C-alpha cells in the first residue's frame, strides 16, 4: 500500500469513430470520475484528423461528467487560424488546460505542414494568444522520442518546450522507474523545474502493447515480454500480472516523488482502476 492522498491522478481518452464507442467512453469516464481525478485529457488524431470529435468529447466530459478536461492540441497540419479558432472555442467553453504537442503526420502526408513545426512554437503561440488562461502540458520522453537523433537532442527539445511557457509535462509510458528518475534529474540540472507526471499504461493485451510500444519507442523489458508471451491468450493471467507489474512501478514512482500519475485508459476504466485501487 502506498499513500496516494497527495498524489494527483488523471486519465486519458481517445475520441471514438462510432456512437457505441462514444457511449462506452462516457460510461468509463463516469466510473473514473468517482476517483476525483485532477483532470481528463482527450487525444487529437494525426494531423488534426479528429478535431471535431476531440472538441465534442472534451466539452461533454467537462460539462456533463464534470471533470476538468484538457484537449490535446497539435500544430502539424493546422494553420494559425485553425489553432486560434480552437483555442477561442475552448476558452469560451471554460476549458482551462491544454496538452500542447507537435503531433503526428497522417499516413502519406510526407513532410510537416502547417505554420508551426514544433511543440515549443505551439506553446509560444498559445501563450501569445491566450496569456495565462490555459495550464499548458507538454510531452516528455524519458526513453527519448523515437524520432530523436539521440537522448541529448531530445532533452534539449523538452527544455525548449518548458522554457517556452509550459506549466507541466506528461511522459510517454515506460516500464522502468530508473529512466523516469534519470530524466527528471537531467531536466532539473538544466535549471528547469516543472512537474513531470509519469504516463502509465495498464497491461491488458500483449500484442497491442507490443505494437504500441514499437511505434512510440517505449521499451518493454525482456522479462515482462517473456512472461506475457508465456500466458498466450490467457487474458485473466495477463491482467493479473499486468496489474501487479504496473502497481509496483507506480509505488516506486510515488515513493520517489513523482507529482502524479496519468493513466492511458484506452477508453476502459477497469485496468487503470485495478492499479489505482491497489495504491490506496
Tab-separated table of C-alpha atoms in Angstrom, residues 122-279:
chain	number	residue	atom	x	y	z
A	122	UNK	CA	2.846	25.874	-30.312
A	123	UNK	CA	3.414	26.628	-26.614
A	124	UNK	CA	4.628	30.129	-27.522
A	125	UNK	CA	1.627	30.618	-29.801
A	126	UNK	CA	-0.849	29.590	-27.085
A	127	UNK	CA	0.811	31.935	-24.600
A	128	UNK	CA	0.806	34.833	-27.068
A	129	UNK	CA	-2.853	34.257	-27.964
A	130	UNK	CA	-4.328	33.500	-24.544
A	131	UNK	CA	-1.848	34.693	-21.918
A	132	UNK	CA	-2.063	32.639	-18.737
A	133	UNK	CA	-5.622	31.375	-19.301
A	134	UNK	CA	-4.502	27.807	-20.016
A	135	UNK	CA	-2.409	25.473	-17.914
A	136	UNK	CA	-0.176	24.036	-20.664
A	137	UNK	CA	1.032	20.443	-20.515
A	138	UNK	CA	3.730	19.184	-22.881
A	139	UNK	CA	5.014	15.695	-23.667
A	140	UNK	CA	8.176	14.195	-22.187
A	141	UNK	CA	10.050	11.096	-23.352
A	142	UNK	CA	12.200	9.530	-20.617
A	143	UNK	CA	13.473	6.959	-23.134
A	144	UNK	CA	13.781	9.623	-25.891
A	145	UNK	CA	11.337	10.299	-28.709
A	146	UNK	CA	11.577	7.577	-31.382
A	147	UNK	CA	12.489	10.211	-33.998
A	148	UNK	CA	15.134	11.930	-31.871
A	149	UNK	CA	18.744	11.778	-33.070
A	150	UNK	CA	19.853	10.859	-29.549
A	151	UNK	CA	18.947	11.388	-25.901
A	152	UNK	CA	20.731	14.743	-25.531
A	153	UNK	CA	18.941	16.204	-28.562
A	154	UNK	CA	15.598	15.042	-27.204
A	155	UNK	CA	16.384	16.520	-23.785
A	156	UNK	CA	17.077	19.868	-25.473
A	157	UNK	CA	13.746	19.624	-27.298
A	158	UNK	CA	11.987	19.130	-23.980
A	159	UNK	CA	13.807	22.049	-22.362
A	160	UNK	CA	12.754	24.322	-25.243
A	161	UNK	CA	9.105	23.392	-24.658
A	162	UNK	CA	9.380	24.020	-20.933
A	163	UNK	CA	11.121	27.362	-21.399
A	164	UNK	CA	8.531	28.432	-23.978
A	165	UNK	CA	5.955	28.538	-21.197
A	166	UNK	CA	4.806	25.026	-20.318
A	167	UNK	CA	3.426	24.575	-16.801
A	168	UNK	CA	3.976	20.829	-16.516
A	169	UNK	CA	4.616	17.701	-18.570
A	170	UNK	CA	3.210	14.219	-19.052
A	171	UNK	CA	5.568	11.435	-20.091
A	172	UNK	CA	5.237	8.719	-22.664
A	173	UNK	CA	4.588	5.472	-20.807
A	174	UNK	CA	7.549	3.394	-19.681
A	175	UNK	CA	8.219	0.336	-17.530
A	176	UNK	CA	11.494	1.394	-15.900
A	177	UNK	CA	11.261	3.830	-12.998
A	178	UNK	CA	15.003	4.475	-13.332
A	179	UNK	CA	14.591	6.064	-16.783
A	180	UNK	CA	11.969	8.439	-15.369
A	181	UNK	CA	14.079	9.481	-12.390
A	182	UNK	CA	17.139	9.978	-14.588
A	183	UNK	CA	15.168	12.165	-17.000
A	184	UNK	CA	13.737	14.307	-14.165
A	185	UNK	CA	17.223	14.678	-12.678
A	186	UNK	CA	18.675	15.828	-16.008
A	187	UNK	CA	15.864	18.355	-16.503
A	188	UNK	CA	16.421	19.829	-13.027
A	189	UNK	CA	20.170	20.013	-13.581
A	190	UNK	CA	19.416	22.084	-16.686
A	191	UNK	CA	17.590	24.594	-14.495
A	192	UNK	CA	14.015	23.632	-15.411
A	193	UNK	CA	11.751	22.669	-12.524
A	194	UNK	CA	8.237	21.947	-13.780
A	195	UNK	CA	6.225	18.923	-12.591
A	196	UNK	CA	6.824	15.901	-14.844
A	197	UNK	CA	3.953	13.439	-14.441
A	198	UNK	CA	4.585	9.793	-15.353
A	199	UNK	CA	2.320	8.373	-18.043
A	200	UNK	CA	1.081	4.924	-17.043
A	201	UNK	CA	-0.072	2.230	-19.474
A	202	UNK	CA	-2.005	-0.663	-17.902
A	203	UNK	CA	-1.138	-4.065	-19.378
A	204	UNK	CA	-4.152	-5.953	-20.727
A	205	UNK	CA	-3.152	-7.319	-24.139
A	206	UNK	CA	0.377	-8.296	-25.127
A	207	UNK	CA	0.083	-7.962	-28.910
A	208	UNK	CA	-1.468	-4.479	-28.658
A	209	UNK	CA	1.096	-3.397	-26.096
A	210	UNK	CA	3.975	-4.635	-28.264
A	211	UNK	CA	2.571	-2.803	-31.292
A	212	UNK	CA	2.077	0.470	-29.380
A	213	UNK	CA	5.496	0.222	-27.783
A	214	UNK	CA	7.316	-0.436	-31.037
A	215	UNK	CA	5.624	2.601	-32.570
A	216	UNK	CA	6.278	5.040	-29.739
A	217	UNK	CA	9.701	3.844	-28.624
A	218	UNK	CA	8.677	2.541	-25.188
A	219	UNK	CA	10.863	-0.372	-24.164
A	220	UNK	CA	9.162	-3.452	-22.723
A	221	UNK	CA	11.730	-5.187	-20.502
A	222	UNK	CA	12.554	-8.683	-21.693
A	223	UNK	CA	11.308	-10.366	-18.523
A	224	UNK	CA	7.889	-8.722	-18.981
A	225	UNK	CA	7.752	-9.714	-22.660
A	226	UNK	CA	8.664	-13.304	-21.876
A	227	UNK	CA	6.082	-13.636	-19.112
A	228	UNK	CA	3.355	-12.137	-21.301
A	229	UNK	CA	4.320	-14.459	-24.160
A	230	UNK	CA	4.079	-17.412	-21.787
A	231	UNK	CA	0.483	-16.518	-20.892
A	232	UNK	CA	-0.573	-16.655	-24.547
A	233	UNK	CA	-4.304	-15.934	-24.784
A	234	UNK	CA	-4.932	-16.286	-21.030
A	235	UNK	CA	-6.386	-12.792	-20.558
A	236	UNK	CA	-7.026	-13.325	-16.846
A	237	UNK	CA	-3.394	-14.123	-16.118
A	238	UNK	CA	-2.209	-11.260	-18.307
A	239	UNK	CA	-4.470	-8.815	-16.454
A	240	UNK	CA	-3.369	-10.047	-13.004
A	241	UNK	CA	0.315	-9.963	-13.938
A	242	UNK	CA	-0.108	-6.553	-15.601
A	243	UNK	CA	-1.803	-5.100	-12.536
A	244	UNK	CA	0.991	-6.365	-10.290
A	245	UNK	CA	3.788	-5.034	-12.521
A	246	UNK	CA	2.215	-1.608	-13.041
A	247	UNK	CA	1.247	-1.253	-9.370
A	248	UNK	CA	4.863	-1.888	-8.333
A	249	UNK	CA	6.042	0.663	-10.873
A	250	UNK	CA	3.571	3.259	-9.575
A	251	UNK	CA	4.555	2.584	-5.952
A	252	UNK	CA	8.179	3.231	-6.775
A	253	UNK	CA	7.337	6.393	-8.709
A	254	UNK	CA	5.229	7.806	-5.871
A	255	UNK	CA	7.824	6.918	-3.252
A	256	UNK	CA	10.457	8.625	-5.410
A	257	UNK	CA	8.490	11.854	-5.518
A	258	UNK	CA	6.507	11.703	-8.773
A	259	UNK	CA	3.923	14.521	-8.613
A	260	UNK	CA	1.071	12.443	-10.026
A	261	UNK	CA	0.056	9.571	-12.296
A	262	UNK	CA	-1.548	9.929	-15.737
A	263	UNK	CA	-3.244	6.723	-16.921
A	264	UNK	CA	-3.620	5.915	-20.605
A	265	UNK	CA	-7.022	4.247	-20.300
A	266	UNK	CA	-7.663	3.251	-23.935
A	267	UNK	CA	-11.254	4.174	-23.019
A	268	UNK	CA	-11.532	1.446	-20.387
A	269	UNK	CA	-11.994	2.144	-16.684
A	270	UNK	CA	-11.147	-1.170	-15.020
A	271	UNK	CA	-7.446	-1.704	-15.937
A	272	UNK	CA	-6.489	1.718	-14.571
A	273	UNK	CA	-8.761	1.348	-11.541
A	274	UNK	CA	-7.269	-2.050	-10.712
A	275	UNK	CA	-3.884	-0.372	-10.287
A	276	UNK	CA	-5.135	2.814	-8.608
A	277	UNK	CA	-7.103	0.831	-6.014
A	278	UNK	CA	-4.036	-1.223	-5.134
A	279	UNK	CA	-2.177	2.005	-4.373
